[in-house]
Amino acid sequence: METVSDDVPPATESKREKKKVCVVGAGMAGLTAARELRREGHAVTVMEQSGDVGGQWLYDPRTDAGDPAAPVRVHSSMYASVRLLSPRECMGVSDFQFLPKHGVPGRDPRRFPGHREVFFYLKDFCHEFGIMEMVRLNTKVVRVAMASEVAARWQVRSVRVDPESGEEDEEEEEEVFDAVVVANGHYSQPRLPTITGMGEWRRRQMHSHSYRVPDTFRGQAVVLVGSGDSAMDIALDLICGSAKSVHISANTPVVDEKIMTPAMRKMLANHADLHLHQQIHRLHEDGTVAFADGTSIMADCIIYCTGYRYSFPFLDTGGAVAVDEDGWRVGPLFEHTFPPALAPGLSFVGVQKKLFVPWFFEAQGRWIARVLSGRTKLPPVEEMMTAVEQYRRDREVAGVPAKYAHDIGGVNPSETYEFWDKYSELPRREEWKRELTRAVLRDINDDRETFRDLDNDSDSVREGLQTWLGLSSDDALHQAAGAYAQV
Ligand SMILES: Cc1cc2nc3c(=O)[nH]c(=O)nc-3n(C[C@H](O)[C@H](O)[C@H](O)COP(=O)(O)OP(=O)(O)OC[C@H]3O[C@@H](n4cnc5c(N)ncnc54)[C@H](O)[C@@H]3O)c2cc1C
């Protein structure tokens, strides 16, 4: 495959400011942002603590299990059986779509492929656009702070990480940049609930961050705390992987329609050994798990599928950007991207949740790149602060819980499209992709076990798909009719 050089801006645009920019993290967000930054003419260095790019999609069989509260050493929380929840058609960046590669060994052409296919897509993306030239692997950022308030430059300290042992060098390297783009991800730092008796529990307990395969749960009774995407997927993985029984403990009343969705009803009906319970009231030393409704079971293991905290241990902004106590919110961030007082030198990519990515990161990266070059202007600091406050108040008034502070796709999908239209200056999202998105959300809610293998695309989606795949209409119909479902 040929390497496309997109790093040289046309001569007529040479008046743009060219900045020296550090990107923290080479996951989807960092890689996508790096390409946009370089396209705009900036000199980019991406620092990545792991031995390869990919972030969450760089599957790591190692775990941080043992003590769920122990410091995180393994970044990826992917489990072996992960298959996408998002259709590949809606994910890719605008000029490098996530197309299926039929007949290529090792590739997974399904609409909802396994995690490795996403990793391969990211590797292809790096290859296609020469991204690796910008990436410094095995380099962990340990401190980001303002180097000079007057000239608004940023000091970045990093250490080398031994690829074999994971040990970090003691010696730190210090460099100064005009701007830092933070893209360190937010699915690594476990969020643990507070449950009475957690400290007394002597049997296995872990966070879903450390779940990989069902093998070690064979014949066991497992309690999953939480009822989100991870809990649902791990429950199915365990039940099909011969756990004796799986007990989902929801933190809202089980009669709530948010919990008792058609998909949940079907899962419970399909698997006699899968049970839904109320919130846990107490854990006991002997392995008893007592639920709020007075029932109890004996369990061998508890897996906390309770989400993740935002964490930026390297960031020293003197409080100008902070994570709230619960780890749900980082801010203040204008459009979840720029901390008003430190913009544009400091920015964040990938803080938002429930998005189609890296598609969305393309818009975010482009916006940051253009603000840094002076092509686009940010509003004055006070105006950005007012907007952040207003956004927060609007969500409070709408009854959106704090835990969804950065969830834009799940709370209001149109916000995602609005962001794209406002900041990317790229063509609008195609209608057939919007329709496919709505259909997938509907299907997931209807049947979690089958939604990936349905053959129910509408005519307009099939038509869009045909153009997308660059296929004849017969081929496109064949694809849409389930060829995706066969590896
Ligand atoms: C189990 C699971 C299933 C998922 N399923 C889907 C799905 O179906 N569809 C979907 O769109 N998304 C899914 N996601 C979300 C997924 O995380 C995002 O798609 C995407 O990976 C986020 O990219 P990111 O670059 O923001 O973060 P990450 O992928 O986490 O990348 C961050 C990178 O920063 C690096 N880093 C962190 N700290 C430092 C440091 N101090 N110095 C240097 N480097 C650092 C990390 O090593 C990592 O490479 C899933 C996530 C999980 C955990």
Coordinates of C-alpha atoms and ligand atoms in Angstrom, one line a residue:
M1 CA 0.0 0.0 0.0
E2 CA 1.3 3.4 -0.9
T3 CA 2.0 6.0 1.8
V4 CA 0.0 9.2 1.2
S5 CA 1.8 12.3 2.2
D6 CA -0.7 14.8 3.6
D7 CA 1.6 16.7 5.8
V8 CA 2.6 19.6 3.5
P9 CA 0.1 22.4 3.4
P10 CA -0.3 24.2 0.1
A11 CA 1.9 27.3 -0.3
T12 CA -1.0 29.7 -0.4
E13 CA -1.8 28.6 3.2
S14 CA 1.7 29.1 4.5
K15 CA 0.7 32.0 6.7
R16 CA -0.9 29.5 9.1
E17 CA 1.0 29.3 12.4
K18 CA 2.9 26.0 12.7
K19 CA 3.1 24.8 16.2
K20 CA 5.2 22.1 17.9
V21 CA 2.6 19.8 19.4
C22 CA 2.7 16.8 21.7
V23 CA -0.1 14.3 21.6
V24 CA -0.4 12.1 24.7
G25 CA -1.5 8.6 23.6
A26 CA -1.6 6.7 20.4
G27 CA -5.1 5.2 20.6
M28 CA -7.8 6.0 18.2
A29 CA -8.1 9.6 19.5
G30 CA -4.4 10.4 19.5
L31 CA -3.7 8.9 16.1
T32 CA -6.6 10.6 14.4
A33 CA -5.8 14.0 16.0
A34 CA -2.1 13.6 15.1
R35 CA -3.0 13.2 11.4
E36 CA -5.2 16.3 11.5
L37 CA -2.5 18.3 13.3
R38 CA 0.1 17.4 10.8
R39 CA -2.3 18.0 7.9
E40 CA -2.6 21.5 9.2
G41 CA 1.2 22.0 9.1
H42 CA 2.1 21.4 12.8
A43 CA 5.1 19.4 13.9
V44 CA 3.7 16.5 15.9
T45 CA 5.2 14.1 18.4
V46 CA 2.9 11.4 19.7
M47 CA 4.0 9.8 23.0
E48 CA 2.7 6.3 23.6
Q49 CA 3.5 4.3 26.7
S50 CA 2.7 0.9 25.1
G51 CA 4.8 -1.0 22.6
D52 CA 2.3 -0.5 19.8
V53 CA -0.5 1.9 18.8
G54 CA -4.2 1.1 19.2
G55 CA -5.0 1.8 22.8
Q56 CA -7.9 -0.2 24.0
W57 CA -7.8 -2.2 20.7
L58 CA -4.3 -3.5 21.5
Y59 CA -5.6 -6.5 23.3
D60 CA -3.5 -7.5 26.3
P61 CA -4.0 -10.9 27.9
R62 CA -2.3 -9.6 31.1
T63 CA -4.6 -8.2 33.8
D64 CA -4.5 -6.1 36.9
A65 CA -6.6 -8.7 38.7
G66 CA -6.0 -9.6 42.3
D67 CA -6.9 -6.5 44.1
P68 CA -9.5 -4.5 42.1
A69 CA -8.3 -1.3 43.8
A70 CA -4.6 -1.9 43.0
P71 CA -2.8 0.7 40.7
V72 CA -3.5 0.1 37.0
R73 CA -0.6 -1.2 35.0
V74 CA -2.4 -2.7 32.1
H75 CA -4.1 -0.1 29.8
S76 CA -6.5 -2.2 27.7
S77 CA -9.7 -3.4 29.2
M78 CA -10.7 -5.5 26.1
Y79 CA -11.9 -9.0 26.7
A80 CA -11.2 -11.7 24.2
S81 CA -14.8 -12.1 23.0
V82 CA -15.4 -8.4 22.3
R83 CA -17.3 -7.7 19.2
L84 CA -18.2 -4.2 18.2
L85 CA -21.5 -2.7 19.3
S86 CA -21.1 -0.1 16.5
P87 CA -21.5 -0.9 12.8
R88 CA -18.2 -0.5 11.0
E89 CA -19.9 1.6 8.3
C90 CA -20.3 4.4 10.8
M91 CA -16.9 4.4 12.4
G92 CA -14.1 5.2 9.9
V93 CA -12.7 8.6 9.2
S94 CA -14.1 10.4 6.2
D95 CA -11.3 9.6 3.8
F96 CA -10.3 6.2 5.1
Q97 CA -13.4 4.1 5.7
F98 CA -13.5 1.0 7.8
L99 CA -14.2 -1.3 4.8
P100 CA -14.4 -5.0 5.1
K101 CA -11.5 -6.9 3.7
H102 CA -13.0 -10.1 2.3
G103 CA -10.6 -13.0 1.7
V104 CA -7.7 -11.4 3.5
P105 CA -6.3 -13.9 6.0
G106 CA -6.8 -12.9 9.6
R107 CA -9.3 -10.2 8.8
D108 CA -12.9 -10.1 10.1
P109 CA -15.2 -8.6 7.4
R110 CA -18.4 -8.7 9.5
R111 CA -20.3 -5.5 10.1
F112 CA -19.7 -5.9 13.9
P113 CA -16.2 -7.5 13.9
G114 CA -14.1 -8.6 16.8
H115 CA -11.7 -6.3 18.5
R116 CA -8.7 -7.4 16.5
E117 CA -10.2 -6.1 13.3
V118 CA -10.4 -2.6 14.8
F119 CA -6.7 -2.9 15.7
F120 CA -5.9 -3.8 12.1
Y121 CA -7.9 -0.9 10.8
L122 CA -5.9 1.4 13.0
K123 CA -2.6 -0.2 11.8
D124 CA -3.8 0.3 8.2
F125 CA -4.6 3.9 9.0
C126 CA -1.1 4.5 10.4
H127 CA 0.4 2.9 7.3
E128 CA -1.7 4.7 4.8
F129 CA -0.9 8.1 6.2
G130 CA 2.6 7.6 7.5
I131 CA 1.5 8.2 11.1
M132 CA 4.2 6.1 12.7
E133 CA 6.8 8.7 11.8
M134 CA 5.3 10.8 14.5
V135 CA 4.9 8.2 17.1
R136 CA 7.3 7.5 19.9
L137 CA 6.4 4.1 21.4
N138 CA 7.3 2.9 24.9
T139 CA 7.3 6.5 26.1
K140 CA 5.1 7.4 29.0
V141 CA 4.2 11.0 29.8
V142 CA 4.7 11.6 33.5
R143 CA 4.1 15.4 33.7
V144 CA 2.5 18.1 31.6
A145 CA 2.6 21.6 32.9
M146 CA 2.8 25.1 31.6
A147 CA 6.4 26.0 31.0
S148 CA 5.9 29.7 30.7
E149 CA 2.6 31.6 31.3
V150 CA 3.8 34.5 29.2
A151 CA 4.6 32.6 26.1
A152 CA 2.1 29.9 26.9
R153 CA 4.4 27.0 26.2
W154 CA 4.1 23.5 27.7
Q155 CA 6.7 21.4 29.4
V156 CA 6.3 17.6 28.9
R157 CA 8.3 15.1 30.9
S158 CA 8.4 11.5 29.8
V159 CA 10.1 8.3 30.7
R160 CA 11.1 5.3 28.6
V161 CA 9.2 2.1 29.4
D162 CA 11.0 -1.2 29.0
P163 CA 9.0 -3.1 26.4
E164 CA 9.7 -6.5 28.1
S165 CA 9.4 -5.8 31.8
G166 CA 7.2 -2.7 31.7
E167 CA 9.6 -1.1 34.1
E168 CA 9.9 2.7 33.8
D169 CA 13.3 4.4 33.5
E170 CA 14.1 6.7 36.4
E171 CA 15.5 9.3 34.1
E172 CA 13.0 11.7 32.8
E173 CA 13.3 13.6 29.5
E174 CA 12.0 17.1 29.4
E175 CA 10.8 18.8 26.3
V176 CA 8.9 22.0 25.6
F177 CA 6.0 22.3 23.2
D178 CA 3.6 25.0 22.0
A179 CA 0.6 22.8 22.7
V180 CA -0.3 19.5 24.2
V181 CA -3.3 17.4 23.1
V182 CA -4.4 14.9 25.7
A183 CA -5.7 11.6 24.3
N184 CA -5.0 9.1 27.1
G185 CA -8.4 7.4 27.0
H186 CA -10.9 6.8 29.8
Y187 CA -11.6 3.0 29.9
S188 CA -8.6 1.9 32.1
Q189 CA -9.1 3.3 35.6
P190 CA -11.7 1.2 37.3
R191 CA -14.6 2.8 39.2
L192 CA -15.5 0.7 42.2
P193 CA -18.7 1.0 44.1
T194 CA -18.9 1.2 47.9
I195 CA -20.7 -1.9 49.1
T196 CA -20.9 -2.9 52.8
G197 CA -18.7 -5.9 53.4
M198 CA -16.5 -5.5 50.4
G199 CA -13.4 -5.5 52.7
E200 CA -14.6 -8.7 54.4
W201 CA -15.2 -10.6 51.2
R202 CA -12.6 -13.4 50.9
R203 CA -13.4 -14.9 47.5
R204 CA -12.4 -13.5 44.1
Q205 CA -13.4 -10.0 43.2
M206 CA -12.3 -8.0 40.3
H207 CA -13.3 -5.1 38.0
S208 CA -14.4 -5.8 34.4
H209 CA -11.1 -4.0 33.4
S210 CA -9.4 -7.3 34.3
Y211 CA -11.9 -9.7 32.7
R212 CA -10.5 -11.5 29.6
V213 CA -11.9 -15.0 29.2
P214 CA -14.6 -17.1 30.8
D215 CA -12.3 -20.2 31.4
T216 CA -11.5 -19.6 35.0
F217 CA -15.1 -19.2 36.0
R218 CA -16.2 -22.7 34.9
G219 CA -18.7 -24.1 37.3
Q220 CA -18.8 -20.9 39.4
A221 CA -21.5 -18.7 40.6
V222 CA -20.6 -15.2 39.4
V223 CA -22.2 -11.9 40.4
L224 CA -21.9 -8.9 38.0
V225 CA -22.4 -5.6 39.6
G226 CA -23.9 -3.1 37.1
S227 CA -26.1 -3.6 34.0
G228 CA -24.4 -1.6 31.3
D229 CA -22.8 -2.9 28.1
S230 CA -19.9 -4.6 29.8
A231 CA -22.1 -6.4 32.3
M232 CA -24.5 -7.6 29.5
D233 CA -21.7 -8.9 27.3
I234 CA -19.7 -10.5 30.1
A235 CA -22.8 -12.2 31.4
L236 CA -23.4 -13.8 28.0
D237 CA -19.7 -14.7 27.7
L238 CA -19.8 -16.4 31.1
I239 CA -23.1 -18.2 30.6
C240 CA -21.9 -19.6 27.2
G241 CA -18.5 -20.3 28.8
S242 CA -19.9 -22.7 31.4
A243 CA -20.2 -20.6 34.5
K244 CA -22.7 -22.4 36.8
S245 CA -24.8 -19.3 37.2
V246 CA -24.5 -15.6 36.5
H247 CA -26.3 -12.9 38.6
I248 CA -26.6 -9.4 37.3
S249 CA -27.1 -6.9 40.1
A250 CA -28.7 -3.7 38.8
N251 CA -28.3 -0.5 40.6
T252 CA -31.7 0.8 39.7
P253 CA -35.0 -1.1 40.5
V254 CA -35.2 -4.2 38.2
V255 CA -38.7 -3.2 37.1
D256 CA -37.3 0.0 35.7
E257 CA -37.7 -0.1 31.9
K258 CA -34.1 1.1 31.5
I259 CA -33.0 -2.3 33.0
M260 CA -35.9 -4.5 32.0
T261 CA -35.5 -3.9 28.2
P262 CA -36.8 -6.4 25.7
A263 CA -33.2 -7.5 25.3
M264 CA -32.8 -8.2 29.0
R265 CA -36.1 -10.1 29.1
K266 CA -35.0 -12.2 26.1
M267 CA -31.6 -12.9 27.7
L268 CA -33.2 -14.0 30.9
A269 CA -35.7 -16.2 29.1
N270 CA -33.0 -17.8 26.9
H271 CA -30.6 -18.7 29.8
A272 CA -32.1 -20.4 32.9
D273 CA -28.8 -19.8 34.8
L274 CA -28.8 -16.1 34.2
H275 CA -30.6 -14.0 36.9
L276 CA -31.4 -10.4 37.5
H277 CA -31.2 -9.0 41.0
Q278 CA -31.7 -5.8 42.9
Q279 CA -28.8 -3.8 44.2
I280 CA -26.4 -5.6 46.6
H281 CA -27.2 -4.8 50.2
R282 CA -24.2 -6.5 51.8
L283 CA -21.3 -8.9 51.1
H284 CA -20.4 -11.5 53.7
E285 CA -17.1 -13.1 54.5
D286 CA -18.5 -16.6 53.8
G287 CA -19.4 -15.8 50.2
T288 CA -23.0 -14.8 50.8
V289 CA -24.3 -11.9 48.6
A290 CA -27.3 -10.3 50.1
F291 CA -29.5 -8.2 47.8
A292 CA -31.7 -5.2 48.7
D293 CA -34.9 -7.2 48.4
G294 CA -33.9 -9.6 51.1
T295 CA -32.8 -12.5 48.9
S296 CA -29.3 -13.8 48.9
I297 CA -27.0 -16.3 47.1
M298 CA -23.6 -17.9 47.6
A299 CA -21.2 -16.6 45.0
D300 CA -17.6 -17.6 44.0
C301 CA -16.7 -14.3 42.4
I302 CA -17.8 -10.7 42.0
I303 CA -17.0 -8.7 38.9
Y304 CA -17.6 -5.0 39.2
C305 CA -18.9 -3.8 35.8
T306 CA -19.2 -0.3 37.2
G307 CA -17.4 1.7 34.6
Y308 CA -14.3 3.9 34.6
R309 CA -13.0 7.1 36.1
Y310 CA -11.4 9.9 34.1
S311 CA -7.8 10.1 35.2
F312 CA -4.9 12.4 34.1
P313 CA -2.2 11.6 36.6
F314 CA 0.4 13.5 34.5
L315 CA -1.5 16.7 34.3
D316 CA -0.4 19.6 36.5
T317 CA -2.6 22.6 35.7
G318 CA -2.8 24.1 39.2
G319 CA -6.4 23.2 39.4
A320 CA -7.4 24.9 36.1
V321 CA -8.6 21.5 34.8
A322 CA -9.7 18.9 37.3
V323 CA -11.6 15.6 37.6
D324 CA -14.5 15.7 40.0
E325 CA -14.4 13.5 43.1
D326 CA -16.5 10.8 41.5
G327 CA -14.4 10.6 38.4
W328 CA -17.4 11.3 36.1
R329 CA -16.5 14.7 34.9
V330 CA -13.4 16.6 33.8
G331 CA -13.4 20.3 33.4
P332 CA -14.1 23.0 32.8
L333 CA -14.0 22.0 29.1
F334 CA -15.5 24.0 26.3
E335 CA -17.2 21.6 24.0
H336 CA -15.5 18.8 26.0
T337 CA -12.3 19.9 24.3
F338 CA -10.7 23.1 25.4
P339 CA -10.1 24.2 29.1
P340 CA -11.0 27.9 28.6
A341 CA -8.2 29.3 30.8
L342 CA -5.5 27.2 29.1
A343 CA -6.8 27.1 25.5
P344 CA -5.7 26.6 22.9
G345 CA -2.4 25.3 24.2
L346 CA -4.0 22.5 26.1
S347 CA -6.8 20.4 24.6
F348 CA -8.5 17.0 25.0
V349 CA -9.6 14.5 22.4
G350 CA -11.9 11.6 23.3
V351 CA -13.4 12.8 26.6
Q352 CA -16.9 12.4 25.2
K353 CA -18.6 9.0 25.4
K354 CA -20.9 6.9 23.3
L355 CA -19.6 8.2 20.0
F356 CA -18.8 6.7 16.6
V357 CA -15.0 6.8 16.6
P358 CA -12.5 7.5 15.1
W359 CA -15.0 9.3 12.9
F360 CA -15.8 11.8 15.6
F361 CA -12.2 12.3 16.6
E362 CA -11.5 13.5 13.1
A363 CA -13.7 16.5 13.7
Q364 CA -12.3 17.1 17.1
G365 CA -8.7 16.8 15.9
R366 CA -9.4 19.1 12.9
W367 CA -10.9 21.7 15.1
I368 CA -7.9 21.7 17.5
A369 CA -5.5 21.8 14.6
R370 CA -7.2 24.7 13.0
V371 CA -7.5 26.7 16.2
L372 CA -3.8 26.2 16.8
S373 CA -2.9 27.3 13.3
G374 CA -5.0 30.4 13.7
R375 CA -7.4 29.4 10.9
T376 CA -10.3 29.2 13.4
K377 CA -10.8 31.4 16.4
L378 CA -12.1 30.3 19.8
P379 CA -14.6 32.6 21.6
P380 CA -13.2 34.7 24.5
V381 CA -12.4 32.9 27.7
E382 CA -15.4 34.3 29.6
E383 CA -17.7 33.3 26.8
M384 CA -16.4 29.7 26.8
M385 CA -16.8 29.6 30.6
T386 CA -20.3 30.8 30.3
A387 CA -21.0 28.2 27.7
V388 CA -19.6 25.4 29.9
E389 CA -21.7 26.5 32.8
Q390 CA -24.8 26.8 30.6
Y391 CA -24.3 23.3 29.2
R392 CA -24.0 21.9 32.7
R393 CA -27.1 23.7 33.9
D394 CA -29.1 22.6 30.8
R395 CA -28.2 19.0 31.5
E396 CA -29.1 19.3 35.2
V397 CA -32.5 20.8 34.3
A398 CA -33.0 18.0 31.8
G399 CA -32.4 15.5 34.6
V400 CA -29.2 14.0 33.1
P401 CA -27.3 12.4 35.9
A402 CA -23.7 13.6 36.6
K403 CA -22.4 10.2 35.4
Y404 CA -23.4 11.1 31.9
A405 CA -21.5 14.5 32.0
H406 CA -19.6 13.6 28.8
D407 CA -21.9 11.1 27.3
I408 CA -23.1 12.9 24.2
G409 CA -24.0 10.1 21.9
G410 CA -26.2 8.2 24.4
V411 CA -27.9 11.3 25.9
N412 CA -28.5 13.2 22.7
P413 CA -27.1 11.7 19.5
S414 CA -27.9 14.9 17.5
E415 CA -25.2 16.6 19.6
T416 CA -22.6 14.5 17.9
Y417 CA -23.8 15.5 14.4
E418 CA -24.0 19.1 15.5
F419 CA -20.4 19.1 16.7
W420 CA -19.3 17.6 13.4
D421 CA -21.2 20.1 11.3
K422 CA -20.0 23.0 13.4
Y423 CA -16.3 22.2 13.7
S424 CA -15.2 19.8 11.0
E425 CA -16.1 21.7 7.9
L426 CA -16.5 18.4 6.2
P427 CA -19.7 17.1 4.5
R428 CA -22.6 16.2 6.7
R429 CA -23.1 12.6 7.9
E430 CA -24.8 10.6 5.2
E431 CA -28.5 10.0 5.9
W432 CA -28.2 6.2 5.4
K433 CA -25.5 6.1 8.2
R434 CA -27.8 8.0 10.5
E435 CA -30.6 5.6 9.7
L436 CA -28.3 2.6 10.3
T437 CA -27.3 4.1 13.6
R438 CA -30.9 4.4 14.7
A439 CA -31.6 0.8 13.5
V440 CA -28.7 -0.6 15.4
L441 CA -29.6 1.1 18.6
R442 CA -33.2 -0.2 18.3
D443 CA -31.9 -3.7 17.5
I444 CA -29.5 -3.8 20.5
N445 CA -32.3 -2.8 22.8
D446 CA -34.5 -5.5 21.3
D447 CA -32.2 -8.5 21.3
R448 CA -28.6 -8.3 22.5
E449 CA -27.7 -11.8 21.3
T450 CA -28.9 -11.5 17.7
F451 CA -28.6 -7.9 16.7
R452 CA -25.2 -8.4 15.1
D453 CA -26.5 -11.0 12.7
L454 CA -29.7 -9.5 11.5
D455 CA -30.5 -9.1 7.9
N456 CA -33.0 -6.2 8.1
D457 CA -31.3 -3.2 6.4
S458 CA -33.9 -0.9 4.8
D459 CA -33.7 -0.1 1.1
S460 CA -32.1 3.2 1.7
V461 CA -29.4 1.7 3.9
R462 CA -28.8 -1.0 1.3
E463 CA -28.4 1.7 -1.4
G464 CA -26.0 3.6 0.8
L465 CA -24.1 0.5 1.5
Q466 CA -23.8 -0.3 -2.2
T467 CA -22.1 3.0 -2.9
W468 CA -19.9 2.7 0.2
L469 CA -18.7 -0.7 -0.8
G470 CA -18.2 0.4 -4.3
L471 CA -20.1 -2.7 -5.4
S472 CA -22.6 -3.8 -8.0
S473 CA -26.1 -3.9 -6.6
D474 CA -26.1 -7.7 -6.5
D475 CA -22.9 -7.8 -4.5
A476 CA -24.2 -5.1 -2.1
L477 CA -27.4 -7.0 -1.5
H478 CA -25.3 -10.1 -0.8
Q479 CA -23.2 -8.2 1.7
A480 CA -26.2 -6.6 3.4
A481 CA -27.9 -9.9 3.5
G482 CA -25.5 -11.4 6.0
A483 CA -22.2 -12.1 4.3
Y484 CA -20.9 -9.9 7.0
A485 CA -21.8 -12.5 9.5
Q486 CA -19.4 -15.0 8.1
V487 CA -15.7 -14.7 8.9
Ligands
LIG1 C1 -14.5 -3.6 26.5 C2 -14.6 -2.4 25.6 C3 -15.5 -2.4 24.5 C4 -15.6 -1.3 23.6 N1 -16.4 -1.4 22.6 C5 -16.5 -0.4 21.7 C6 -17.3 -0.5 20.5 O1 -18.0 -1.5 20.2 N2 -17.4 0.6 19.7 C7 -16.6 1.8 20.0 O2 -16.7 2.7 19.2 N3 -15.9 1.9 21.1 C8 -15.8 0.8 22.0 N4 -15.1 1.0 23.1 C9 -14.5 2.3 23.4 C10 -13.1 2.4 23.0 O3 -12.3 2.7 24.1 C11 -12.9 3.6 22.0 O4 -13.5 3.2 20.8 C12 -11.5 4.1 21.7 O5 -10.6 3.1 21.9 C13 -11.1 5.3 22.6 O6 -9.9 5.7 22.0 P1 -8.9 6.7 22.8 O7 -7.8 6.9 21.9 O8 -9.7 7.8 23.4 O9 -8.5 5.8 24.1 P2 -7.5 4.5 24.2 O10 -7.9 3.6 23.2 O11 -7.7 4.1 25.6 O12 -6.1 5.1 23.9 C14 -5.4 5.9 24.8 C15 -3.9 5.7 24.6 O13 -3.1 6.5 25.5 C16 -2.0 5.8 26.0 N5 -1.6 6.5 27.3 C17 -2.4 6.6 28.4 N6 -1.7 7.3 29.3 C18 -0.5 7.6 28.7 C19 0.7 8.3 29.2 N7 0.8 8.8 30.4 N8 1.7 8.4 28.4 C20 1.7 7.9 27.1 N9 0.6 7.2 26.6 C21 -0.4 7.1 27.4 C22 -2.6 4.4 26.2 O14 -1.5 3.5 26.3 C23 -3.4 4.2 24.9 O15 -2.7 3.7 23.9 C24 -14.9 -0.1 23.9 C25 -14.1 -0.1 25.1 C26 -13.9 -1.2 25.9 C27 -13.0 -1.1 27.1

